[in-house]
Amino acid sequence: MASSTNQAIWAQNAAMDMVSLRHDLHQHPELSFQEFRTQEVILQELRKIGLNGTKIANTGVVATILGNRPGKTVALRADMDALPMPDESQLPYASINDGICHACGHDAHIAILIGAAQTLMHDLDFAGQIRLVFQPAEEQLPGGAQNVLASGILDDVDAIFGLHVWQPLAFGQVATSKGALMAAPDDFSLLIKGRGGHASMPEMTIDPVVVAAHIVTALQTLVSRYVSANDQVVLSVTQMHTGTAMNVIPEWAQLQGTLRTLSPKIRDEFPKKMEQLATQIAQAFGAQAKFTVTRGYPALINNPSMAEFALATAADLFGEAQAILSPPTMGGEDFAYYLEKIPGAFVWLGMGTPYPHHHPKFDARDDILYPGIRLLTELALRFLE
Ligand code: NI
Protein backbone atom coordinates (compact mmCIF):
# COMPACT_ATOMS: atom_id res chain seq x y z
CA MET A 1 0.00 0.00 0.00
CA ALA A 2 1.15 3.53 -0.75
CA SER A 3 2.77 5.62 1.96
CA SER A 4 0.64 8.18 3.72
CA THR A 5 2.79 10.93 2.19
CA ASN A 6 1.86 9.74 -1.28
CA GLN A 7 -1.80 9.50 -0.27
CA ALA A 8 -1.69 13.07 1.05
CA ILE A 9 -0.11 14.41 -2.15
CA TRP A 10 -2.60 12.58 -4.38
CA ALA A 11 -5.47 13.85 -2.23
CA GLN A 12 -4.14 17.41 -2.47
CA ASN A 13 -3.93 17.17 -6.24
CA ALA A 14 -7.41 15.68 -6.44
CA ALA A 15 -8.76 18.45 -4.19
CA MET A 16 -7.33 21.08 -6.54
CA ASP A 17 -8.77 19.30 -9.57
CA MET A 18 -12.21 19.12 -7.95
CA VAL A 19 -12.61 22.85 -7.23
CA SER A 20 -13.88 23.66 -10.72
CA LEU A 21 -16.14 20.59 -10.67
CA ARG A 22 -17.75 21.73 -7.43
CA HIS A 23 -18.29 25.21 -8.85
CA ASP A 24 -19.84 23.70 -11.96
CA LEU A 25 -22.20 21.57 -9.87
CA HIS A 26 -23.05 24.56 -7.70
CA GLN A 27 -23.91 26.55 -10.78
CA HIS A 28 -26.16 23.79 -12.15
CA PRO A 29 -28.09 22.49 -9.14
CA GLU A 30 -30.89 19.99 -9.67
CA LEU A 31 -33.81 18.96 -7.50
CA SER A 32 -34.37 15.53 -5.97
CA PHE A 33 -35.00 12.75 -8.53
CA GLN A 34 -34.14 15.20 -11.36
CA GLU A 35 -30.35 15.07 -11.16
CA PHE A 36 -29.92 14.19 -14.85
CA ARG A 37 -27.12 16.62 -15.69
CA THR A 38 -25.40 15.91 -12.40
CA GLN A 39 -25.54 12.20 -13.22
CA GLU A 40 -23.92 12.77 -16.64
CA VAL A 41 -21.19 14.96 -15.11
CA ILE A 42 -20.38 12.27 -12.55
CA LEU A 43 -20.20 9.55 -15.23
CA GLN A 44 -17.90 11.78 -17.30
CA GLU A 45 -15.61 12.58 -14.36
CA LEU A 46 -15.38 8.88 -13.45
CA ARG A 47 -14.44 8.01 -17.05
CA LYS A 48 -11.59 10.55 -16.85
CA ILE A 49 -10.03 8.56 -14.03
CA GLY A 50 -10.63 5.20 -15.65
CA LEU A 51 -13.85 4.15 -13.97
CA ASN A 52 -17.03 2.96 -15.60
CA GLY A 53 -20.01 4.23 -13.70
CA THR A 54 -23.47 2.69 -13.95
CA LYS A 55 -26.76 4.49 -13.56
CA ILE A 56 -28.78 3.40 -10.53
CA ALA A 57 -31.93 4.60 -8.81
CA ASN A 58 -32.87 6.63 -11.93
CA THR A 59 -30.56 9.59 -11.43
CA GLY A 60 -27.81 8.03 -9.29
CA VAL A 61 -24.46 6.50 -10.19
CA VAL A 62 -22.47 3.58 -8.83
CA ALA A 63 -18.89 2.60 -9.61
CA THR A 64 -16.47 0.11 -8.13
CA ILE A 65 -12.72 0.40 -7.59
CA LEU A 66 -11.17 -3.06 -7.51
CA GLY A 67 -8.09 -3.73 -5.44
CA ASN A 68 -5.46 -6.09 -6.85
CA ARG A 69 -6.59 -9.02 -4.68
CA PRO A 70 -9.84 -10.27 -3.18
CA GLY A 71 -11.11 -8.98 0.14
CA LYS A 72 -13.94 -7.09 1.76
CA THR A 73 -16.20 -4.48 0.17
CA VAL A 74 -16.65 -1.00 1.54
CA ALA A 75 -19.10 1.61 0.23
CA LEU A 76 -18.72 5.40 0.26
CA ARG A 77 -21.80 7.50 -0.36
CA ALA A 78 -22.36 11.07 -1.57
CA ASP A 79 -25.77 12.64 -2.03
CA MET A 80 -26.39 14.73 -5.15
CA ASP A 81 -29.46 16.92 -4.95
CA ALA A 82 -30.11 20.61 -4.33
CA LEU A 83 -32.99 22.51 -2.74
CA PRO A 84 -35.99 24.40 -4.14
CA MET A 85 -34.86 27.85 -2.97
CA PRO A 86 -33.07 30.88 -4.39
CA ASP A 87 -29.29 31.18 -4.53
CA GLU A 88 -28.46 34.61 -3.11
CA SER A 89 -24.75 33.94 -2.69
CA GLN A 90 -23.74 36.31 -5.54
CA LEU A 91 -20.81 34.01 -6.19
CA PRO A 92 -19.33 33.86 -9.69
CA TYR A 93 -20.65 30.29 -9.77
CA ALA A 94 -24.06 31.04 -8.24
CA SER A 95 -26.95 28.93 -9.48
CA ILE A 96 -28.20 29.62 -12.99
CA ASN A 97 -31.23 27.38 -12.37
CA ASP A 98 -33.88 29.72 -11.07
CA GLY A 99 -35.19 28.81 -7.64
CA ILE A 100 -32.78 25.90 -7.16
CA CYS A 101 -29.73 26.09 -4.93
CA HIS A 102 -27.02 23.79 -3.58
CA ALA A 103 -27.67 25.20 -0.12
CA CYS A 104 -26.75 22.05 1.78
CA GLY A 105 -23.30 21.31 0.34
CA HIS A 106 -24.14 18.20 -1.68
CA ASP A 107 -22.08 19.75 -4.50
CA ALA A 108 -19.07 19.38 -2.20
CA HIS A 109 -20.05 15.79 -1.36
CA ILE A 110 -19.95 14.81 -5.04
CA ALA A 111 -16.62 16.57 -5.58
CA ILE A 112 -15.17 14.91 -2.47
CA LEU A 113 -16.23 11.42 -3.53
CA ILE A 114 -14.86 11.82 -7.05
CA GLY A 115 -11.68 13.30 -5.57
CA ALA A 116 -11.42 10.27 -3.28
CA ALA A 117 -11.88 7.96 -6.28
CA GLN A 118 -9.12 9.79 -8.17
CA THR A 119 -6.82 9.45 -5.17
CA LEU A 120 -7.61 5.75 -4.73
CA MET A 121 -7.03 4.98 -8.42
CA HIS A 122 -3.34 5.94 -8.04
CA ASP A 123 -2.59 2.72 -6.22
CA LEU A 124 -4.71 -0.41 -6.42
CA ASP A 125 -2.46 -2.41 -4.14
CA PHE A 126 -5.16 -3.24 -1.62
CA ALA A 127 -7.46 -6.17 -0.89
CA GLY A 128 -11.13 -5.97 -1.77
CA GLN A 129 -13.19 -3.31 -3.45
CA ILE A 130 -14.52 0.17 -2.89
CA ARG A 131 -18.03 0.95 -4.08
CA LEU A 132 -18.73 4.60 -4.85
CA VAL A 133 -22.38 5.49 -4.42
CA PHE A 134 -23.73 8.77 -5.79
CA GLN A 135 -27.23 8.87 -4.38
CA PRO A 136 -30.01 11.09 -5.69
CA ALA A 137 -32.73 12.75 -3.66
CA GLU A 138 -31.64 13.07 -0.07
CA GLU A 139 -33.62 16.25 0.44
CA GLN A 140 -37.06 15.04 -0.49
CA LEU A 141 -39.17 12.19 0.83
CA PRO A 142 -39.15 9.28 0.27
CA GLY A 143 -35.44 9.88 -0.44
CA GLY A 144 -33.15 8.04 -2.83
CA ALA A 145 -31.44 5.72 -0.33
CA GLN A 146 -34.21 3.12 -0.44
CA ASN A 147 -33.98 2.99 -4.24
CA VAL A 148 -30.23 2.46 -4.01
CA LEU A 149 -30.77 -0.37 -1.52
CA ALA A 150 -33.49 -1.88 -3.72
CA SER A 151 -31.09 -1.91 -6.69
CA GLY A 152 -29.05 -4.54 -4.86
CA ILE A 153 -25.72 -2.80 -5.40
CA LEU A 154 -25.06 -2.79 -1.66
CA ASP A 155 -25.97 -6.44 -1.03
CA ASP A 156 -22.32 -7.54 -0.84
CA VAL A 157 -21.08 -4.54 1.13
CA ASP A 158 -19.41 -5.09 4.52
CA ALA A 159 -19.43 -1.46 5.66
CA ILE A 160 -20.63 1.93 4.50
CA PHE A 161 -19.41 5.44 5.28
CA GLY A 162 -20.73 8.85 4.38
CA LEU A 163 -19.92 12.39 5.34
CA HIS A 164 -21.74 15.69 5.43
CA VAL A 165 -19.95 19.03 5.36
CA TRP A 166 -21.17 20.72 8.51
CA GLN A 167 -21.40 24.47 8.77
CA PRO A 168 -21.70 24.90 12.58
CA LEU A 169 -18.54 22.92 13.37
CA ALA A 170 -15.08 24.52 13.27
CA PHE A 171 -13.21 24.02 10.01
CA GLY A 172 -11.69 20.57 9.65
CA GLN A 173 -13.27 19.05 12.73
CA VAL A 174 -14.73 15.60 12.30
CA ALA A 175 -17.63 14.76 14.57
CA THR A 176 -19.90 11.82 15.01
CA SER A 177 -21.76 9.81 17.61
CA LYS A 178 -21.47 6.17 18.66
CA GLY A 179 -25.24 5.85 18.36
CA ALA A 180 -27.97 8.20 17.22
CA LEU A 181 -26.58 11.14 15.23
CA MET A 182 -29.70 12.47 13.52
CA ALA A 183 -33.41 12.24 14.21
CA ALA A 184 -36.41 10.61 12.60
CA PRO A 185 -38.31 13.59 11.17
CA ASP A 186 -41.99 12.68 11.08
CA ASP A 187 -44.73 15.12 10.13
CA PHE A 188 -48.16 15.25 11.64
CA SER A 189 -51.45 16.87 10.83
CA LEU A 190 -54.47 17.41 13.00
CA LEU A 191 -57.85 18.35 11.66
CA ILE A 192 -60.25 19.75 14.25
CA LYS A 193 -63.92 19.86 13.39
CA GLY A 194 -66.07 22.18 15.47
CA ARG A 195 -69.28 23.96 14.57
CA GLY A 196 -69.09 27.38 12.98
CA GLY A 197 -71.30 30.34 13.59
CA HIS A 198 -71.56 34.02 14.43
CA ALA A 199 -68.62 35.34 16.41
CA SER A 200 -70.98 37.29 18.67
CA MET A 201 -72.76 34.08 19.73
CA PRO A 202 -70.04 31.57 20.62
CA GLU A 203 -72.52 29.65 22.80
CA MET A 204 -74.16 28.47 19.55
CA THR A 205 -70.85 27.13 18.18
CA ILE A 206 -68.06 24.73 18.96
CA ASP A 207 -65.04 26.95 18.43
CA PRO A 208 -62.22 24.95 16.79
CA VAL A 209 -59.77 27.85 17.34
CA VAL A 210 -60.01 27.48 21.11
CA VAL A 211 -59.77 23.70 20.85
CA ALA A 212 -56.67 24.05 18.65
CA ALA A 213 -55.06 26.41 21.16
CA HIS A 214 -55.60 23.92 24.00
CA ILE A 215 -54.15 21.11 21.91
CA VAL A 216 -51.03 23.10 20.95
CA THR A 217 -50.27 23.77 24.61
CA ALA A 218 -51.04 20.23 25.74
CA LEU A 219 -48.81 18.73 23.06
CA GLN A 220 -45.83 20.62 24.47
CA THR A 221 -46.68 19.31 27.94
CA LEU A 222 -46.67 15.83 26.48
CA VAL A 223 -43.03 16.36 25.51
CA SER A 224 -42.01 17.56 28.96
CA ARG A 225 -44.07 15.05 31.02
CA TYR A 226 -44.16 11.89 28.95
CA VAL A 227 -40.57 11.70 27.71
CA SER A 228 -37.61 10.99 29.97
CA ALA A 229 -35.02 13.73 30.24
CA ASN A 230 -32.55 11.21 28.79
CA ASP A 231 -34.49 10.91 25.56
CA GLN A 232 -34.67 13.74 23.09
CA VAL A 233 -37.92 14.67 21.41
CA VAL A 234 -38.74 17.85 19.55
CA LEU A 235 -42.34 18.60 18.72
CA SER A 236 -43.06 21.81 16.82
CA VAL A 237 -46.48 22.91 15.68
CA THR A 238 -45.52 24.93 12.64
CA GLN A 239 -48.82 25.67 10.93
CA MET A 240 -52.26 26.61 12.14
CA HIS A 241 -54.85 27.22 9.46
CA THR A 242 -58.35 28.36 10.26
CA GLY A 243 -60.87 31.11 9.80
CA THR A 244 -61.94 33.47 7.03
CA ALA A 245 -63.43 36.56 8.69
CA MET A 246 -63.37 38.68 11.84
CA ASN A 247 -66.97 37.89 12.72
CA VAL A 248 -67.14 34.21 11.81
CA ILE A 249 -66.26 31.35 14.12
CA PRO A 250 -64.90 28.79 11.69
CA GLU A 251 -66.00 25.21 11.30
CA TRP A 252 -62.50 23.78 11.02
CA ALA A 253 -58.99 24.29 12.26
CA GLN A 254 -55.93 22.47 11.00
CA LEU A 255 -52.65 22.06 12.85
CA GLN A 256 -49.49 20.73 11.24
CA GLY A 257 -46.01 20.22 12.50
CA THR A 258 -43.00 18.00 12.90
CA LEU A 259 -42.03 15.39 15.44
CA ARG A 260 -38.33 14.55 15.81
CA THR A 261 -37.27 11.49 17.75
CA LEU A 262 -34.08 9.48 18.22
CA SER A 263 -35.45 6.34 19.84
CA PRO A 264 -37.41 3.97 17.56
CA LYS A 265 -39.59 3.02 20.54
CA ILE A 266 -40.58 6.62 21.28
CA ARG A 267 -41.05 7.20 17.57
CA ASP A 268 -43.67 4.44 17.55
CA GLU A 269 -45.38 5.33 20.82
CA PHE A 270 -45.38 9.12 20.86
CA PRO A 271 -47.81 9.71 17.97
CA LYS A 272 -50.31 7.41 19.70
CA LYS A 273 -50.09 9.61 22.80
CA MET A 274 -50.49 12.71 20.63
CA GLU A 275 -53.56 11.28 18.99
CA GLN A 276 -55.11 10.27 22.31
CA LEU A 277 -54.48 13.69 23.84
CA ALA A 278 -55.74 15.63 20.82
CA THR A 279 -58.89 13.59 20.24
CA GLN A 280 -59.82 13.62 23.91
CA ILE A 281 -59.27 17.36 24.31
CA ALA A 282 -61.41 17.90 21.23
CA GLN A 283 -64.09 15.62 22.64
CA ALA A 284 -64.07 17.48 25.95
CA PHE A 285 -65.11 20.61 24.02
CA GLY A 286 -67.60 18.74 21.85
CA ALA A 287 -65.36 18.86 18.79
CA GLN A 288 -63.72 16.08 16.81
CA ALA A 289 -60.08 15.66 15.89
CA LYS A 290 -58.50 13.54 13.19
CA PHE A 291 -54.80 12.88 13.60
CA THR A 292 -52.43 11.65 10.89
CA VAL A 293 -48.69 11.04 10.81
CA THR A 294 -46.50 11.01 7.71
CA ARG A 295 -43.32 9.16 8.46
CA GLY A 296 -40.01 10.56 7.29
CA TYR A 297 -36.59 8.91 7.45
CA PRO A 298 -35.76 6.74 10.44
CA ALA A 299 -33.29 8.06 13.01
CA LEU A 300 -29.70 7.82 11.83
CA ILE A 301 -28.01 5.41 14.22
CA ASN A 302 -24.32 4.71 13.74
CA ASN A 303 -22.77 1.34 14.40
CA PRO A 304 -20.74 2.12 17.58
CA SER A 305 -17.54 0.37 16.52
CA MET A 306 -17.67 1.87 13.02
CA ALA A 307 -18.14 5.33 14.53
CA GLU A 308 -15.17 4.69 16.79
CA PHE A 309 -13.14 3.53 13.81
CA ALA A 310 -14.10 6.66 11.85
CA LEU A 311 -13.09 8.95 14.71
CA ALA A 312 -9.81 7.11 15.28
CA THR A 313 -9.04 7.46 11.55
CA ALA A 314 -9.85 11.17 11.67
CA ALA A 315 -7.69 11.60 14.78
CA ASP A 316 -4.73 9.96 13.03
CA LEU A 317 -5.16 12.16 9.97
CA PHE A 318 -5.97 15.52 11.53
CA GLY A 319 -5.02 15.24 15.24
CA GLU A 320 -6.92 14.13 18.36
CA ALA A 321 -8.45 17.56 18.94
CA GLN A 322 -10.06 17.51 15.50
CA ALA A 323 -11.96 14.25 16.04
CA ILE A 324 -14.82 14.70 18.46
CA LEU A 325 -17.87 12.91 19.74
CA SER A 326 -21.02 14.90 19.19
CA PRO A 327 -24.52 14.84 20.61
CA PRO A 328 -27.16 14.24 17.93
CA THR A 329 -28.99 16.97 16.05
CA MET A 330 -32.70 16.73 15.34
CA GLY A 331 -32.35 17.05 11.56
CA GLY A 332 -33.01 14.04 9.33
CA GLU A 333 -30.85 12.22 6.75
CA ASP A 334 -31.71 9.19 4.60
CA PHE A 335 -28.27 7.65 5.14
CA ALA A 336 -30.23 6.21 8.08
CA TYR A 337 -31.66 3.52 5.76
CA TYR A 338 -28.19 2.18 4.90
CA LEU A 339 -27.32 1.97 8.57
CA GLU A 340 -30.41 -0.12 9.24
CA LYS A 341 -28.96 -2.77 6.92
CA ILE A 342 -25.18 -2.31 6.85
CA PRO A 343 -22.66 -1.57 9.62
CA GLY A 344 -21.28 1.89 9.08
CA ALA A 345 -21.03 5.46 10.24
CA PHE A 346 -22.01 8.91 9.08
CA VAL A 347 -19.73 11.77 10.07
CA TRP A 348 -19.83 15.54 9.96
CA LEU A 349 -16.91 17.50 8.56
CA GLY A 350 -16.76 20.99 10.05
CA MET A 351 -16.67 24.04 7.78
CA GLY A 352 -17.11 27.01 10.11
CA THR A 353 -18.70 28.98 7.26
CA PRO A 354 -20.94 32.01 7.98
CA TYR A 355 -24.37 30.90 6.73
CA PRO A 356 -26.32 27.90 8.03
CA HIS A 357 -27.38 24.97 5.84
CA HIS A 358 -30.47 25.76 3.75
CA HIS A 359 -29.75 29.51 3.91
CA PRO A 360 -29.94 31.28 0.50
CA LYS A 361 -26.33 32.49 0.94
CA PHE A 362 -24.97 29.11 2.00
CA ASP A 363 -21.91 27.79 0.22
CA ALA A 364 -19.45 25.03 1.05
CA ARG A 365 -15.79 26.04 0.88
CA ASP A 366 -13.18 24.88 -1.61
CA ASP A 367 -10.65 24.01 1.06
CA ILE A 368 -13.07 21.48 2.60
CA LEU A 369 -12.42 19.18 -0.35
CA TYR A 370 -8.98 18.10 0.82
CA PRO A 371 -9.91 16.92 4.34
CA GLY A 372 -13.04 15.29 2.91
CA ILE A 373 -11.09 13.39 0.26
CA ARG A 374 -8.42 12.40 2.74
CA LEU A 375 -10.97 11.13 5.24
CA LEU A 376 -13.02 9.02 2.80
CA THR A 377 -9.89 7.59 1.18
CA GLU A 378 -8.41 6.61 4.50
CA LEU A 379 -11.66 5.15 5.85
CA ALA A 380 -11.93 2.89 2.82
CA LEU A 381 -8.31 1.74 2.78
CA ARG A 382 -8.11 1.13 6.52
CA PHE A 383 -11.36 -0.77 6.56
CA LEU A 384 -10.09 -3.07 3.81
CA GLU A 385 -6.73 -3.68 5.52
NI1 NI B 1 -27.64 17.77 3.30
GROMACS .gro file of C-alpha atoms in nm, residues 3 17-18 21 28-29 62 106 109-110 115 119 122 198 208 220 225 230 249 257 270 293 359 378-379:
model
   25
    3SER     CA    1   0.277   0.562   0.196
   17ASP     CA    2  -0.877   1.930  -0.957
   18MET     CA    3  -1.221   1.912  -0.795
   21LEU     CA    4  -1.614   2.059  -1.067
   28HIS     CA    5  -2.616   2.379  -1.215
   29PRO     CA    6  -2.809   2.249  -0.914
   62VAL     CA    7  -2.247   0.358  -0.883
  106HIS     CA    8  -2.414   1.820  -0.168
  109HIS     CA    9  -2.005   1.579  -0.136
  110ILE     CA   10  -1.995   1.481  -0.504
  115GLY     CA   11  -1.168   1.330  -0.557
  119THR     CA   12  -0.682   0.945  -0.517
  122HIS     CA   13  -0.334   0.594  -0.804
  198HIS     CA   14  -7.156   3.402   1.443
  208PRO     CA   15  -6.222   2.495   1.679
  220GLN     CA   16  -4.583   2.062   2.447
  225ARG     CA   17  -4.407   1.505   3.102
  230ASN     CA   18  -3.255   1.121   2.879
  249ILE     CA   19  -6.626   3.135   1.412
  257GLY     CA   20  -4.601   2.022   1.250
  270PHE     CA   21  -4.538   0.912   2.086
  293VAL     CA   22  -4.869   1.104   1.081
  359HIS     CA   23  -2.975   2.951   0.391
  378GLU     CA   24  -0.841   0.661   0.450
  379LEU     CA   25  -1.166   0.515   0.585
   0.00000   0.00000   0.00000
